[in-house]
């Protein structure tokens, strides 16, 4: 710290960064859960008022979201929520099916009875969610389920690729089950089959194939539905 610089002069900057981060998390969550749908106009003053902030941290948050591809600027319109790129979704799901399948297979020998019980508990919540279907909640539970199966992966590089894939899906707002709700029922059944493979000590190739096909089946259902839109 240079002479004449007080901590009070630094505090507002730290506070501003904190508010910017809060604004970023809030707006991103609204985009991801569909509150702000593609094409929705992001009025800085309105968002700032809703959050109880000034416009400055909100503007910083919107710029960050623009850099991530979630927001775009249109002439005479301003900031709007970007649309979902179907090609990017395709590539992300294809890649995730491969890396997550491999990570799940490597994790399998390290998954214990407590993990299996936790995964079954989440899958039961997913089955219950089918009665009054909420695609956003179902998608969150789906990630929780798969996290139990791949988080024990001993290969940190592979695990990083899996996390990147899930993060990319979140940025694409891809609650696939919103578009193909029928796939949700099949997914729950496939989860139980995958758990049985793991707890009975199936070989790695069989587990990897089951996990990979489970992921790619969701993609296939989405692509099939997209052709009919």
C-alpha positions as a LaTeX table, in Angstrom:
\begin{tabular}{lrrr}
\hline
Residue & $x$ (\AA) & $y$ (\AA) & $z$ (\AA) \\
\hline
Unk1 & 0.00 & 0.00 & 0.00 \\
Unk2 & 1.40 & 3.40 & $-0.98$ \\
Unk3 & 1.62 & 6.34 & 1.38 \\
Unk4 & $-1.60$ & 8.25 & 1.74 \\
Unk5 & $-3.76$ & 5.31 & 0.66 \\
Unk6 & $-6.31$ & 4.30 & 3.26 \\
Unk7 & $-8.23$ & 1.07 & 3.63 \\
Unk8 & $-11.44$ & 3.04 & 3.23 \\
Unk9 & $-10.39$ & 3.90 & $-0.32$ \\
Unk10 & $-9.98$ & 0.21 & $-1.13$ \\
Unk11 & $-13.15$ & $-1.04$ & 0.53 \\
Unk12 & $-15.61$ & 0.37 & $-2.03$ \\
Unk13 & $-13.73$ & $-1.39$ & $-4.85$ \\
Unk14 & $-13.94$ & $-4.73$ & $-3.02$ \\
Unk15 & $-17.61$ & $-4.14$ & $-2.32$ \\
Unk16 & $-18.26$ & $-3.30$ & $-5.96$ \\
Unk17 & $-16.61$ & $-6.53$ & $-7.06$ \\
Unk18 & $-18.74$ & $-8.43$ & $-4.58$ \\
Unk19 & $-21.95$ & $-6.87$ & $-5.90$ \\
Unk20 & $-20.83$ & $-7.52$ & $-9.47$ \\
Unk21 & $-20.33$ & $-11.18$ & $-8.61$ \\
Unk22 & $-23.75$ & $-11.33$ & $-6.94$ \\
Unk23 & $-25.37$ & $-9.71$ & $-9.97$ \\
Unk24 & $-23.57$ & $-12.14$ & $-12.27$ \\
Unk25 & $-24.75$ & $-15.18$ & $-10.30$ \\
Unk26 & $-28.32$ & $-13.88$ & $-10.11$ \\
Unk27 & $-28.72$ & $-13.02$ & $-13.78$ \\
Unk28 & $-27.00$ & $-16.22$ & $-14.88$ \\
Unk29 & $-29.32$ & $-18.30$ & $-12.71$ \\
Unk30 & $-32.35$ & $-16.57$ & $-14.23$ \\
Unk31 & $-31.05$ & $-17.32$ & $-17.71$ \\
Unk32 & $-30.24$ & $-20.95$ & $-16.89$ \\
Unk33 & $-33.60$ & $-21.71$ & $-15.22$ \\
Unk34 & $-35.54$ & $-20.09$ & $-18.06$ \\
Unk35 & $-36.82$ & $-17.06$ & $-16.17$ \\
Unk36 & $-35.05$ & $-15.01$ & $-18.81$ \\
Unk37 & $-35.74$ & $-16.86$ & $-22.05$ \\
Unk38 & $-33.82$ & $-16.45$ & $-25.34$ \\
Unk39 & $-34.46$ & $-12.99$ & $-26.79$ \\
Unk40 & $-35.46$ & $-11.50$ & $-23.43$ \\
Unk41 & $-34.33$ & $-7.87$ & $-23.18$ \\
Unk42 & $-32.08$ & $-7.23$ & $-20.18$ \\
Unk43 & $-32.90$ & $-3.74$ & $-18.90$ \\
Unk44 & $-30.05$ & $-2.79$ & $-16.59$ \\
Unk45 & $-32.05$ & $-0.33$ & $-14.50$ \\
Unk46 & $-34.82$ & $-2.85$ & $-13.85$ \\
Unk47 & $-32.40$ & $-5.62$ & $-12.90$ \\
Unk48 & $-30.47$ & $-3.25$ & $-10.64$ \\
Unk49 & $-33.69$ & $-2.23$ & $-8.88$ \\
Unk50 & $-34.71$ & $-5.88$ & $-8.40$ \\
Unk51 & $-31.33$ & $-6.68$ & $-6.87$ \\
Unk52 & $-31.09$ & $-3.50$ & $-4.83$ \\
Unk53 & $-27.84$ & $-2.50$ & $-6.56$ \\
Unk54 & $-26.70$ & 0.41 & $-8.67$ \\
Unk55 & $-26.44$ & $-0.09$ & $-12.44$ \\
Unk56 & $-22.62$ & $-0.34$ & $-12.37$ \\
Unk57 & $-22.26$ & $-3.91$ & $-10.98$ \\
Unk58 & $-25.13$ & $-5.09$ & $-13.16$ \\
Unk59 & $-23.43$ & $-3.69$ & $-16.26$ \\
Unk60 & $-20.23$ & $-5.51$ & $-15.31$ \\
Unk61 & $-22.17$ & $-8.74$ & $-14.82$ \\
Unk62 & $-23.86$ & $-8.40$ & $-18.21$ \\
Unk63 & $-20.50$ & $-7.86$ & $-19.91$ \\
Unk64 & $-19.18$ & $-11.01$ & $-18.28$ \\
Unk65 & $-22.21$ & $-12.96$ & $-19.44$ \\
Unk66 & $-21.72$ & $-11.58$ & $-22.94$ \\
Unk67 & $-18.14$ & $-12.92$ & $-22.93$ \\
Unk68 & $-19.53$ & $-16.34$ & $-21.98$ \\
Unk69 & $-22.02$ & $-16.27$ & $-24.85$ \\
Unk70 & $-25.14$ & $-16.07$ & $-22.69$ \\
Unk71 & $-25.92$ & $-12.48$ & $-23.63$ \\
Unk72 & $-25.64$ & $-10.55$ & $-26.88$ \\
Unk73 & $-26.03$ & $-6.91$ & $-27.82$ \\
Unk74 & $-28.36$ & $-5.91$ & $-30.64$ \\
Unk75 & $-28.43$ & $-2.50$ & $-32.29$ \\
Unk76 & $-31.38$ & $-0.38$ & $-31.16$ \\
Unk77 & $-32.34$ & $-3.09$ & $-28.67$ \\
Unk78 & $-29.50$ & $-3.47$ & $-26.20$ \\
Unk79 & $-28.58$ & $-6.55$ & $-24.21$ \\
Unk80 & $-30.71$ & $-9.63$ & $-24.79$ \\
Unk81 & $-30.47$ & $-13.27$ & $-23.77$ \\
Unk82 & $-28.70$ & $-15.24$ & $-26.50$ \\
Unk83 & $-30.44$ & $-18.17$ & $-28.18$ \\
Unk84 & $-29.40$ & $-21.80$ & $-27.75$ \\
Unk85 & $-26.98$ & $-23.03$ & $-30.39$ \\
Unk86 & $-28.15$ & $-26.54$ & $-31.38$ \\
Unk87 & $-24.80$ & $-27.40$ & $-32.94$ \\
Unk88 & $-22.95$ & $-26.49$ & $-29.75$ \\
Unk89 & $-25.41$ & $-28.61$ & $-27.78$ \\
Unk90 & $-24.80$ & $-31.55$ & $-30.11$ \\
Unk91 & $-21.03$ & $-31.36$ & $-29.75$ \\
Unk92 & $-21.21$ & $-30.90$ & $-25.99$ \\
Unk93 & $-23.46$ & $-33.92$ & $-25.48$ \\
Unk94 & $-21.38$ & $-36.10$ & $-27.80$ \\
Unk95 & $-18.21$ & $-35.22$ & $-25.90$ \\
Unk96 & $-19.82$ & $-35.60$ & $-22.49$ \\
Unk97 & $-21.13$ & $-39.07$ & $-23.34$ \\
Unk98 & $-17.55$ & $-40.20$ & $-23.98$ \\
Unk99 & $-15.73$ & $-38.57$ & $-21.07$ \\
Unk100 & $-18.48$ & $-39.15$ & $-18.49$ \\
Unk101 & $-18.77$ & $-42.78$ & $-19.53$ \\
Unk102 & $-15.04$ & $-43.26$ & $-19.04$ \\
Unk103 & $-15.03$ & $-41.38$ & $-15.71$ \\
Unk104 & $-17.94$ & $-43.46$ & $-14.39$ \\
Unk105 & $-16.16$ & $-46.70$ & $-15.35$ \\
Unk106 & $-12.98$ & $-45.61$ & $-13.58$ \\
Unk107 & $-14.98$ & $-44.51$ & $-10.53$ \\
Unk108 & $-16.94$ & $-47.75$ & $-10.24$ \\
Unk109 & $-14.42$ & $-49.74$ & $-8.11$ \\
Unk110 & $-14.25$ & $-46.80$ & $-5.68$ \\
Unk111 & $-18.02$ & $-46.38$ & $-5.26$ \\
Unk112 & $-19.17$ & $-47.77$ & $-1.92$ \\
Unk113 & $-22.48$ & $-48.73$ & $-0.42$ \\
Unk114 & $-23.07$ & $-45.24$ & 0.97 \\
Unk115 & $-22.60$ & $-43.77$ & $-2.51$ \\
Unk116 & $-25.01$ & $-46.28$ & $-4.04$ \\
Unk117 & $-27.60$ & $-45.47$ & $-1.37$ \\
Unk118 & $-27.21$ & $-41.74$ & $-2.01$ \\
Unk119 & $-27.58$ & $-42.22$ & $-5.77$ \\
Unk120 & $-30.72$ & $-44.33$ & $-5.26$ \\
Unk121 & $-32.14$ & $-41.66$ & $-2.96$ \\
Unk122 & $-31.64$ & $-39.01$ & $-5.65$ \\
Unk123 & $-33.12$ & $-41.30$ & $-8.30$ \\
Unk124 & $-36.17$ & $-41.82$ & $-6.10$ \\
Unk125 & $-36.57$ & $-38.03$ & $-5.93$ \\
Unk126 & $-36.36$ & $-37.95$ & $-9.71$ \\
Unk127 & $-39.07$ & $-40.59$ & $-9.99$ \\
Unk128 & $-41.25$ & $-38.59$ & $-7.60$ \\
Unk129 & $-40.58$ & $-35.46$ & $-9.69$ \\
Unk130 & $-42.14$ & $-37.23$ & $-12.70$ \\
Unk131 & $-45.58$ & $-37.04$ & $-11.07$ \\
Unk132 & $-45.66$ & $-33.23$ & $-11.32$ \\
Unk133 & $-42.90$ & $-32.76$ & $-13.83$ \\
Unk134 & $-40.49$ & $-29.89$ & $-13.32$ \\
Unk135 & $-37.77$ & $-30.15$ & $-16.00$ \\
Unk136 & $-35.42$ & $-27.70$ & $-14.27$ \\
Unk137 & $-35.55$ & $-29.54$ & $-10.93$ \\
Unk138 & $-35.30$ & $-32.88$ & $-12.71$ \\
Unk139 & $-32.16$ & $-31.69$ & $-14.50$ \\
Unk140 & $-30.57$ & $-30.56$ & $-11.22$ \\
Unk141 & $-31.34$ & $-33.94$ & $-9.64$ \\
Unk142 & $-29.95$ & $-35.67$ & $-12.71$ \\
Unk143 & $-26.64$ & $-33.88$ & $-12.24$ \\
Unk144 & $-26.63$ & $-34.78$ & $-8.54$ \\
Unk145 & $-27.15$ & $-38.44$ & $-9.45$ \\
Unk146 & $-24.35$ & $-38.58$ & $-11.99$ \\
Unk147 & $-22.01$ & $-36.63$ & $-9.73$ \\
Unk148 & $-22.15$ & $-39.49$ & $-7.23$ \\
Unk149 & $-21.00$ & $-41.87$ & $-9.96$ \\
Unk150 & $-18.19$ & $-39.90$ & $-11.56$ \\
Unk151 & $-16.74$ & $-37.84$ & $-8.68$ \\
Unk152 & $-14.57$ & $-40.75$ & $-7.50$ \\
Unk153 & $-12.76$ & $-40.80$ & $-10.85$ \\
Unk154 & $-9.02$ & $-41.06$ & $-10.00$ \\
Unk155 & $-8.00$ & $-39.28$ & $-13.22$ \\
Unk156 & $-8.15$ & $-35.52$ & $-12.48$ \\
Unk157 & $-7.78$ & $-34.54$ & $-16.12$ \\
Unk158 & $-10.74$ & $-36.69$ & $-17.15$ \\
Unk159 & $-12.79$ & $-35.41$ & $-14.24$ \\
Unk160 & $-12.03$ & $-31.83$ & $-15.29$ \\
Unk161 & $-13.36$ & $-32.59$ & $-18.79$ \\
Unk162 & $-16.58$ & $-33.95$ & $-17.27$ \\
Unk163 & $-17.03$ & $-30.81$ & $-15.16$ \\
Unk164 & $-16.41$ & $-28.65$ & $-18.21$ \\
Unk165 & $-19.08$ & $-30.54$ & $-20.11$ \\
Unk166 & $-21.67$ & $-30.08$ & $-17.38$ \\
Unk167 & $-20.79$ & $-26.39$ & $-17.06$ \\
Unk168 & $-21.19$ & $-25.96$ & $-20.79$ \\
Unk169 & $-24.60$ & $-27.60$ & $-20.68$ \\
Unk170 & $-25.62$ & $-25.17$ & $-17.94$ \\
Unk171 & $-24.47$ & $-22.23$ & $-20.06$ \\
Unk172 & $-26.58$ & $-23.58$ & $-22.93$ \\
Unk173 & $-29.63$ & $-23.68$ & $-20.61$ \\
Unk174 & $-30.08$ & $-27.24$ & $-21.79$ \\
Unk175 & $-32.83$ & $-28.72$ & $-19.69$ \\
Unk176 & $-33.31$ & $-31.30$ & $-22.43$ \\
Unk177 & $-36.19$ & $-32.85$ & $-20.53$ \\
Unk178 & $-38.19$ & $-29.68$ & $-21.14$ \\
Unk179 & $-38.31$ & $-30.66$ & $-24.82$ \\
Unk180 & $-38.51$ & $-34.45$ & $-24.45$ \\
Unk181 & $-40.28$ & $-35.13$ & $-21.12$ \\
Unk182 & $-40.86$ & $-38.76$ & $-22.11$ \\
Unk183 & $-37.12$ & $-39.31$ & $-21.99$ \\
Unk184 & $-37.17$ & $-38.50$ & $-18.27$ \\
Unk185 & $-39.06$ & $-41.73$ & $-17.48$ \\
Unk186 & $-36.55$ & $-43.82$ & $-19.45$ \\
Unk187 & $-33.66$ & $-42.00$ & $-17.79$ \\
Unk188 & $-34.77$ & $-42.95$ & $-14.28$ \\
Unk189 & $-34.98$ & $-46.64$ & $-15.25$ \\
Unk190 & $-31.57$ & $-46.51$ & $-16.89$ \\
Unk191 & $-30.12$ & $-44.99$ & $-13.72$ \\
Unk192 & $-31.23$ & $-48.03$ & $-11.72$ \\
Unk193 & $-29.76$ & $-50.39$ & $-14.31$ \\
Unk194 & $-26.46$ & $-48.51$ & $-14.14$ \\
Unk195 & $-26.42$ & $-48.74$ & $-10.35$ \\
Unk196 & $-26.98$ & $-52.50$ & $-10.51$ \\
Unk197 & $-24.01$ & $-52.87$ & $-12.84$ \\
Unk198 & $-21.78$ & $-50.97$ & $-10.44$ \\
Unk199 & $-22.87$ & $-52.73$ & $-7.24$ \\
Unk200 & $-22.58$ & $-56.20$ & $-8.83$ \\
Unk201 & $-19.02$ & $-55.51$ & $-9.99$ \\
Unk202 & $-19.60$ & $-55.50$ & $-13.75$ \\
Unk203 & $-16.45$ & $-54.99$ & $-15.80$ \\
Unk204 & $-15.33$ & $-51.48$ & $-16.73$ \\
Unk205 & $-16.18$ & $-51.82$ & $-20.41$ \\
Unk206 & $-19.79$ & $-52.76$ & $-19.65$ \\
Unk207 & $-20.21$ & $-49.87$ & $-17.22$ \\
Unk208 & $-18.58$ & $-47.39$ & $-19.61$ \\
Unk209 & $-20.85$ & $-48.51$ & $-22.46$ \\
Unk210 & $-24.00$ & $-48.28$ & $-20.33$ \\
Unk211 & $-23.10$ & $-44.79$ & $-19.08$ \\
Unk212 & $-22.18$ & $-43.60$ & $-22.58$ \\
Unk213 & $-25.36$ & $-44.96$ & $-24.20$ \\
Unk214 & $-27.45$ & $-43.46$ & $-21.38$ \\
Unk215 & $-26.09$ & $-40.01$ & $-22.22$ \\
Unk216 & $-26.29$ & $-40.42$ & $-25.99$ \\
Unk217 & $-29.90$ & $-41.68$ & $-25.75$ \\
Unk218 & $-30.90$ & $-38.31$ & $-24.32$ \\
Unk219 & $-29.17$ & $-36.57$ & $-27.21$ \\
Unk220 & $-30.87$ & $-38.87$ & $-29.73$ \\
Unk221 & $-34.29$ & $-38.12$ & $-28.19$ \\
Unk222 & $-33.63$ & $-34.38$ & $-28.41$ \\
Unk223 & $-32.45$ & $-34.56$ & $-32.03$ \\
Unk224 & $-35.46$ & $-36.67$ & $-32.99$ \\
Unk225 & $-37.82$ & $-34.16$ & $-31.40$ \\
Unk226 & $-35.98$ & $-31.22$ & $-33.03$ \\
Unk227 & $-36.66$ & $-32.64$ & $-36.49$ \\
Unk228 & $-40.39$ & $-32.43$ & $-35.83$ \\
Unk229 & $-40.34$ & $-28.81$ & $-34.65$ \\
\hline
\end{tabular}
